[in-house]
mmCIF file of C-alpha atoms in Angstrom:
data_model
loop_
_atom_site.group_PDB
_atom_site.id
_atom_site.type_symbol
_atom_site.label_atom_id
_atom_site.label_comp_id
_atom_site.label_asym_id
_atom_site.label_seq_id
_atom_site.Cartn_x
_atom_site.Cartn_y
_atom_site.Cartn_z
ATOM 1 C CA UNK A 1 26.878 -140.750 9.626
ATOM 2 C CA UNK A 2 27.643 -141.349 13.447
ATOM 3 C CA UNK A 3 26.453 -139.336 16.042
ATOM 4 C CA UNK A 4 28.973 -138.731 19.107
ATOM 5 C CA UNK A 5 27.879 -137.049 22.510
ATOM 6 C CA UNK A 6 30.451 -135.694 25.028
ATOM 7 C CA UNK A 7 29.301 -135.876 28.610
ATOM 8 C CA UNK A 8 31.636 -134.479 31.098
ATOM 9 C CA UNK A 9 31.549 -136.242 34.871
ATOM 10 C CA UNK A 10 30.809 -133.985 37.615
ATOM 11 C CA UNK A 11 33.333 -131.207 38.387
ATOM 12 C CA UNK A 12 34.759 -131.382 34.506
ATOM 13 C CA UNK A 13 33.486 -129.575 31.540
ATOM 14 C CA UNK A 14 33.804 -130.084 27.862
ATOM 15 C CA UNK A 15 36.364 -128.206 26.173
ATOM 16 C CA UNK A 16 36.228 -129.741 22.664
ATOM 17 C CA UNK A 17 37.020 -132.213 19.892
ATOM 18 C CA UNK A 18 40.457 -133.062 18.246
ATOM 19 C CA UNK A 19 40.646 -134.526 15.215
ATOM 20 C CA UNK A 20 37.669 -133.094 13.471
ATOM 21 C CA UNK A 21 36.608 -129.479 13.043
ATOM 22 C CA UNK A 22 32.991 -130.277 14.301
ATOM 23 C CA UNK A 23 32.135 -128.120 17.555
ATOM 24 C CA UNK A 24 29.495 -128.631 20.300
ATOM 25 C CA UNK A 25 29.131 -131.579 22.760
ATOM 26 C CA UNK A 26 27.365 -133.466 20.175
ATOM 27 C CA UNK A 27 28.246 -133.817 16.487
ATOM 28 C CA UNK A 28 28.016 -135.884 13.471
ATOM 29 C CA UNK A 29 30.902 -137.212 11.362
ATOM 30 C CA UNK A 30 30.553 -138.911 8.000
ATOM 31 C CA UNK A 31 32.678 -142.405 8.005
ATOM 32 C CA UNK A 32 34.109 -142.058 4.551
ATOM 33 C CA UNK A 33 37.538 -143.054 5.915
ATOM 34 C CA UNK A 34 38.980 -144.396 9.020
ATOM 35 C CA UNK A 35 39.087 -141.464 11.656
ATOM 36 C CA UNK A 36 40.177 -140.661 15.075
ATOM 37 C CA UNK A 37 38.711 -138.246 17.393
ATOM 38 C CA UNK A 38 39.385 -137.153 21.055
ATOM 39 C CA UNK A 39 36.971 -135.590 23.588
ATOM 40 C CA UNK A 40 38.646 -133.224 25.868
ATOM 41 C CA UNK A 41 37.567 -132.360 29.198
ATOM 42 C CA UNK A 42 38.789 -129.812 31.611
ATOM 43 C CA UNK A 43 38.734 -129.657 35.407
ATOM 44 C CA UNK A 44 36.542 -126.900 36.789
ATOM 45 C CA UNK A 45 38.482 -124.992 39.168
ATOM 46 C CA UNK A 46 36.861 -123.156 42.339
ATOM 47 C CA UNK A 47 38.135 -119.477 42.987
ATOM 48 C CA UNK A 48 37.607 -117.285 46.290
ATOM 49 C CA UNK A 49 35.688 -114.026 46.356
ATOM 50 C CA UNK A 50 36.276 -111.954 49.482
ATOM 51 C CA UNK A 51 33.999 -109.192 50.084
ATOM 52 C CA UNK A 52 34.658 -106.392 52.606
ATOM 53 C CA UNK A 53 32.864 -103.551 53.825
ATOM 54 C CA UNK A 54 33.855 -100.195 55.152
ATOM 55 C CA UNK A 55 31.357 -97.848 56.922
ATOM 56 C CA UNK A 56 27.892 -98.581 57.612
ATOM 57 C CA UNK A 57 26.203 -100.624 55.013
ATOM 58 C CA UNK A 58 25.899 -104.665 53.632
ATOM 59 C CA UNK A 59 26.318 -106.627 50.361
ATOM 60 C CA UNK A 60 24.211 -109.254 49.056
ATOM 61 C CA UNK A 61 26.127 -111.715 48.916
ATOM 62 C CA UNK A 62 27.067 -110.668 52.517
ATOM 63 C CA UNK A 63 30.583 -109.744 53.564
ATOM 64 C CA UNK A 64 32.988 -112.804 53.762
ATOM 65 C CA UNK A 65 34.450 -115.224 51.600
ATOM 66 C CA UNK A 66 32.695 -117.330 48.993
ATOM 67 C CA UNK A 67 33.646 -119.886 46.629
ATOM 68 C CA UNK A 68 32.901 -120.144 43.043
ATOM 69 C CA UNK A 69 33.401 -122.184 40.165
ATOM 70 C CA UNK A 70 35.681 -121.057 37.078
ATOM 71 C CA UNK A 71 34.085 -118.527 34.861
ATOM 72 C CA UNK A 72 30.890 -117.709 37.174
ATOM 73 C CA UNK A 73 29.591 -114.349 36.959
ATOM 74 C CA UNK A 74 28.480 -113.329 40.111
ATOM 75 C CA UNK A 75 26.413 -109.912 41.013
ATOM 76 C CA UNK A 76 27.376 -108.225 44.092
ATOM 77 C CA UNK A 77 24.918 -105.351 45.490
ATOM 78 C CA UNK A 78 26.038 -102.872 48.052
ATOM 79 C CA UNK A 79 23.131 -101.359 50.325
ATOM 80 C CA UNK A 80 23.755 -98.469 52.630
ATOM 81 C CA UNK A 81 22.298 -98.292 55.976
ATOM 82 C CA UNK A 82 20.041 -95.346 57.077
ATOM 83 C CA UNK A 83 21.849 -92.110 57.350
ATOM 84 C CA UNK A 84 24.815 -93.620 55.040
ATOM 85 C CA UNK A 85 25.363 -93.780 51.351
ATOM 86 C CA UNK A 86 27.449 -96.161 48.894
ATOM 87 C CA UNK A 87 30.732 -94.339 47.845
ATOM 88 C CA UNK A 88 32.537 -96.672 45.789
ATOM 89 C CA UNK A 89 34.055 -100.469 45.118
ATOM 90 C CA UNK A 90 37.755 -100.963 45.527
ATOM 91 C CA UNK A 91 40.164 -103.761 44.941
ATOM 92 C CA UNK A 92 39.747 -105.962 42.097
ATOM 93 C CA UNK A 93 36.617 -104.007 40.911
ATOM 94 C CA UNK A 94 36.642 -100.099 40.927
ATOM 95 C CA UNK A 95 33.598 -97.890 40.491
ATOM 96 C CA UNK A 96 30.640 -96.251 42.046
ATOM 97 C CA UNK A 97 27.826 -98.308 40.736
ATOM 98 C CA UNK A 98 26.104 -99.866 43.512
ATOM 99 C CA UNK A 99 25.274 -103.424 41.740
ATOM 100 C CA UNK A 100 28.009 -105.055 39.800
ATOM 101 C CA UNK A 101 29.031 -108.366 38.105
ATOM 102 C CA UNK A 102 32.369 -109.997 38.885
ATOM 103 C CA UNK A 103 33.782 -112.798 36.497
ATOM 104 C CA UNK A 104 35.323 -115.497 38.842
ATOM 105 C CA UNK A 105 38.286 -116.448 36.468
ATOM 106 C CA UNK A 106 41.036 -115.902 39.546
ATOM 107 C CA UNK A 107 40.629 -115.612 43.254
ATOM 108 C CA UNK A 108 39.457 -111.858 43.602
ATOM 109 C CA UNK A 109 38.831 -109.539 46.764
ATOM 110 C CA UNK A 110 36.509 -106.238 46.712
ATOM 111 C CA UNK A 111 35.483 -103.793 49.270
ATOM 112 C CA UNK A 112 32.138 -101.979 49.340
ATOM 113 C CA UNK A 113 32.763 -98.474 51.001
ATOM 114 C CA UNK A 114 29.889 -96.529 52.598
ATOM 115 C CA UNK A 115 30.098 -93.077 54.036
ATOM 116 C CA UNK A 116 28.097 -91.104 56.194
ATOM 117 C CA UNK A 117 25.691 -88.558 55.337
ATOM 118 C CA UNK A 118 26.406 -85.196 56.506
ATOM 119 C CA UNK A 119 24.304 -82.252 57.559
ATOM 120 C CA UNK A 120 25.581 -80.238 54.299
ATOM 121 C CA UNK A 121 26.246 -82.841 51.661
ATOM 122 C CA UNK A 122 23.357 -84.162 49.153
ATOM 123 C CA UNK A 123 23.472 -87.062 46.976
ATOM 124 C CA UNK A 124 23.374 -87.340 43.280
ATOM 125 C CA UNK A 125 22.246 -90.714 41.619
ATOM 126 C CA UNK A 126 22.884 -91.163 38.081
ATOM 127 C CA UNK A 127 21.083 -93.889 36.107
ATOM 128 C CA UNK A 128 21.557 -94.826 32.585
ATOM 129 C CA UNK A 129 18.915 -96.570 30.185
ATOM 130 C CA UNK A 130 20.215 -97.561 26.973
ATOM 131 C CA UNK A 131 23.927 -97.884 25.765
ATOM 132 C CA UNK A 132 25.867 -94.965 26.671
ATOM 133 C CA UNK A 133 27.906 -93.284 29.636
ATOM 134 C CA UNK A 134 27.916 -90.510 31.686
ATOM 135 C CA UNK A 135 30.714 -88.199 33.258
ATOM 136 C CA UNK A 136 30.525 -88.407 36.349
ATOM 137 C CA UNK A 137 29.926 -91.842 35.812
ATOM 138 C CA UNK A 138 26.607 -93.708 36.493
ATOM 139 C CA UNK A 139 26.258 -94.352 40.140
ATOM 140 C CA UNK A 140 25.708 -92.327 43.580
ATOM 141 C CA UNK A 141 27.945 -89.039 44.032
ATOM 142 C CA UNK A 142 28.292 -86.842 47.042
ATOM 143 C CA UNK A 143 28.423 -83.085 46.905
ATOM 144 C CA UNK A 144 28.107 -79.905 49.177
ATOM 145 C CA UNK A 145 25.037 -78.005 49.682
ATOM 146 C CA UNK A 146 24.412 -75.704 46.493
ATOM 147 C CA UNK A 147 27.194 -77.078 44.684
ATOM 148 C CA UNK A 148 26.815 -76.988 40.773
ATOM 149 C CA UNK A 149 27.456 -80.112 39.125
ATOM 150 C CA UNK A 150 28.056 -80.541 35.126
ATOM 151 C CA UNK A 151 26.955 -83.794 34.077
ATOM 152 C CA UNK A 152 27.832 -85.012 30.174
ATOM 153 C CA UNK A 153 25.790 -87.830 28.642
ATOM 154 C CA UNK A 154 27.496 -89.589 25.551
ATOM 155 C CA UNK A 155 25.935 -92.432 23.514
ATOM 156 C CA UNK A 156 27.896 -95.635 22.465
ATOM 157 C CA UNK A 157 28.252 -96.312 18.704
ATOM 158 C CA UNK A 158 24.703 -96.726 16.932
ATOM 159 C CA UNK A 159 22.923 -95.048 19.596
ATOM 160 C CA UNK A 160 22.196 -91.194 20.431
ATOM 161 C CA UNK A 161 20.874 -89.425 23.431
ATOM 162 C CA UNK A 162 17.413 -89.131 24.081
ATOM 163 C CA UNK A 163 16.665 -86.984 27.056
ATOM 164 C CA UNK A 164 17.209 -86.839 30.750
ATOM 165 C CA UNK A 165 14.481 -87.833 33.446
ATOM 166 C CA UNK A 166 14.406 -86.289 36.860
ATOM 167 C CA UNK A 167 15.296 -82.854 35.994
ATOM 168 C CA UNK A 168 13.893 -80.256 33.747
ATOM 169 C CA UNK A 169 17.292 -79.498 32.165
ATOM 170 C CA UNK A 170 17.736 -80.639 28.642
ATOM 171 C CA UNK A 171 20.684 -81.286 26.311
ATOM 172 C CA UNK A 172 23.771 -83.511 26.612
ATOM 173 C CA UNK A 173 25.422 -81.537 28.799
ATOM 174 C CA UNK A 174 23.372 -80.106 31.695
ATOM 175 C CA UNK A 175 24.111 -78.372 35.026
ATOM 176 C CA UNK A 176 22.245 -78.930 38.312
ATOM 177 C CA UNK A 177 22.303 -77.378 41.738
ATOM 178 C CA UNK A 178 22.620 -79.803 44.463
ATOM 179 C CA UNK A 179 20.185 -78.273 46.791
ATOM 180 C CA UNK A 180 18.839 -81.409 48.022
ATOM 181 C CA UNK A 181 19.221 -85.448 47.010
ATOM 182 C CA UNK A 182 18.440 -85.745 43.254
ATOM 183 C CA UNK A 183 18.347 -88.703 41.002
ATOM 184 C CA UNK A 184 18.179 -88.427 37.320
ATOM 185 C CA UNK A 185 18.493 -90.935 34.434
ATOM 186 C CA UNK A 186 20.125 -90.581 30.937
ATOM 187 C CA UNK A 187 18.195 -92.413 28.354
ATOM 188 C CA UNK A 188 19.695 -93.419 24.955
ATOM 189 C CA UNK A 189 17.962 -94.621 22.080
ATOM 190 C CA UNK A 190 19.094 -97.162 19.063
ATOM 191 C CA UNK A 191 19.942 -95.054 16.097
ATOM 192 C CA UNK A 192 17.836 -95.692 12.992
ATOM 193 C CA UNK A 193 19.939 -97.006 9.814
ATOM 194 C CA UNK A 194 20.432 -94.508 7.316
ATOM 195 C CA UNK A 195 19.207 -95.026 3.782
ATOM 196 C CA UNK A 196 20.242 -93.401 0.373
ATOM 197 C CA UNK A 197 18.633 -93.256 -2.994
ATOM 198 C CA UNK A 198 21.040 -94.124 -5.654
ATOM 199 C CA UNK A 199 19.558 -93.219 -9.210
ATOM 200 C CA UNK A 200 20.980 -95.511 -11.948
ATOM 201 C CA UNK A 201 20.950 -94.454 -15.462
ATOM 202 C CA UNK A 202 22.136 -95.947 -18.857
ATOM 203 C CA UNK A 203 22.976 -94.729 -22.192
ATOM 204 C CA UNK A 204 21.012 -97.261 -24.097
#
C-alpha cells in the first residue's frame, strides 16, 4: 500500500487524480500491478468585484474595486446613513436583503441603492428564521403612511410555518397597517417525520 499526497504550490489548487478512482489530496493505492497516476493542479484565477453606491449609505467591503480568488464567497453588507434606508441591490445580484453573499466565479459588479426616508413613508423590515420565504421578500420595504400591506409566509419542503413576531397578527397570511416603521420575523420550524403503524397478520 502506497500513500500519495498532492501539495499545490502557491497560486494553484489540487483538481484531482487521473489513473485512479481515488479522491482527495491524500490517497492510498495497492500495488498489485504496474500503475500510473497523475496529480492535476489548476491555477487560481483572480476576479474583480466592483461595488457601487447610489444615495447616502455605505457598504462593507467599501465601494470600489476588490480582487478575490476564483470561487471565493464574499459577504457584502449595505448600511444606510441616518435619514436614508437601503432599497435594493442591482447588477450581478438583485434583491432587497441588506446582507448578501457573492460567489466570485467571474468578474462581477453590484450597486447598493439607498433612498431618502420621506415624512409620509414608513419602513417595513421582514426577517426570516428557519427555512422558508415571504412575499414581499425578506428585506426592507417602504410604504406610504397608513398603507395596508399583505404579507405571506411560505415554508420550504420539510419545514412548516410557526409564527410571526413583531406583530400581533397570526396565520401564514397577515395584513398590517404601516402607521410607523415596523420589523417582523417569520419563524419556520423543521417538520417532524410522519410514522405509520402497520399491522401484519398471518393465516398460520
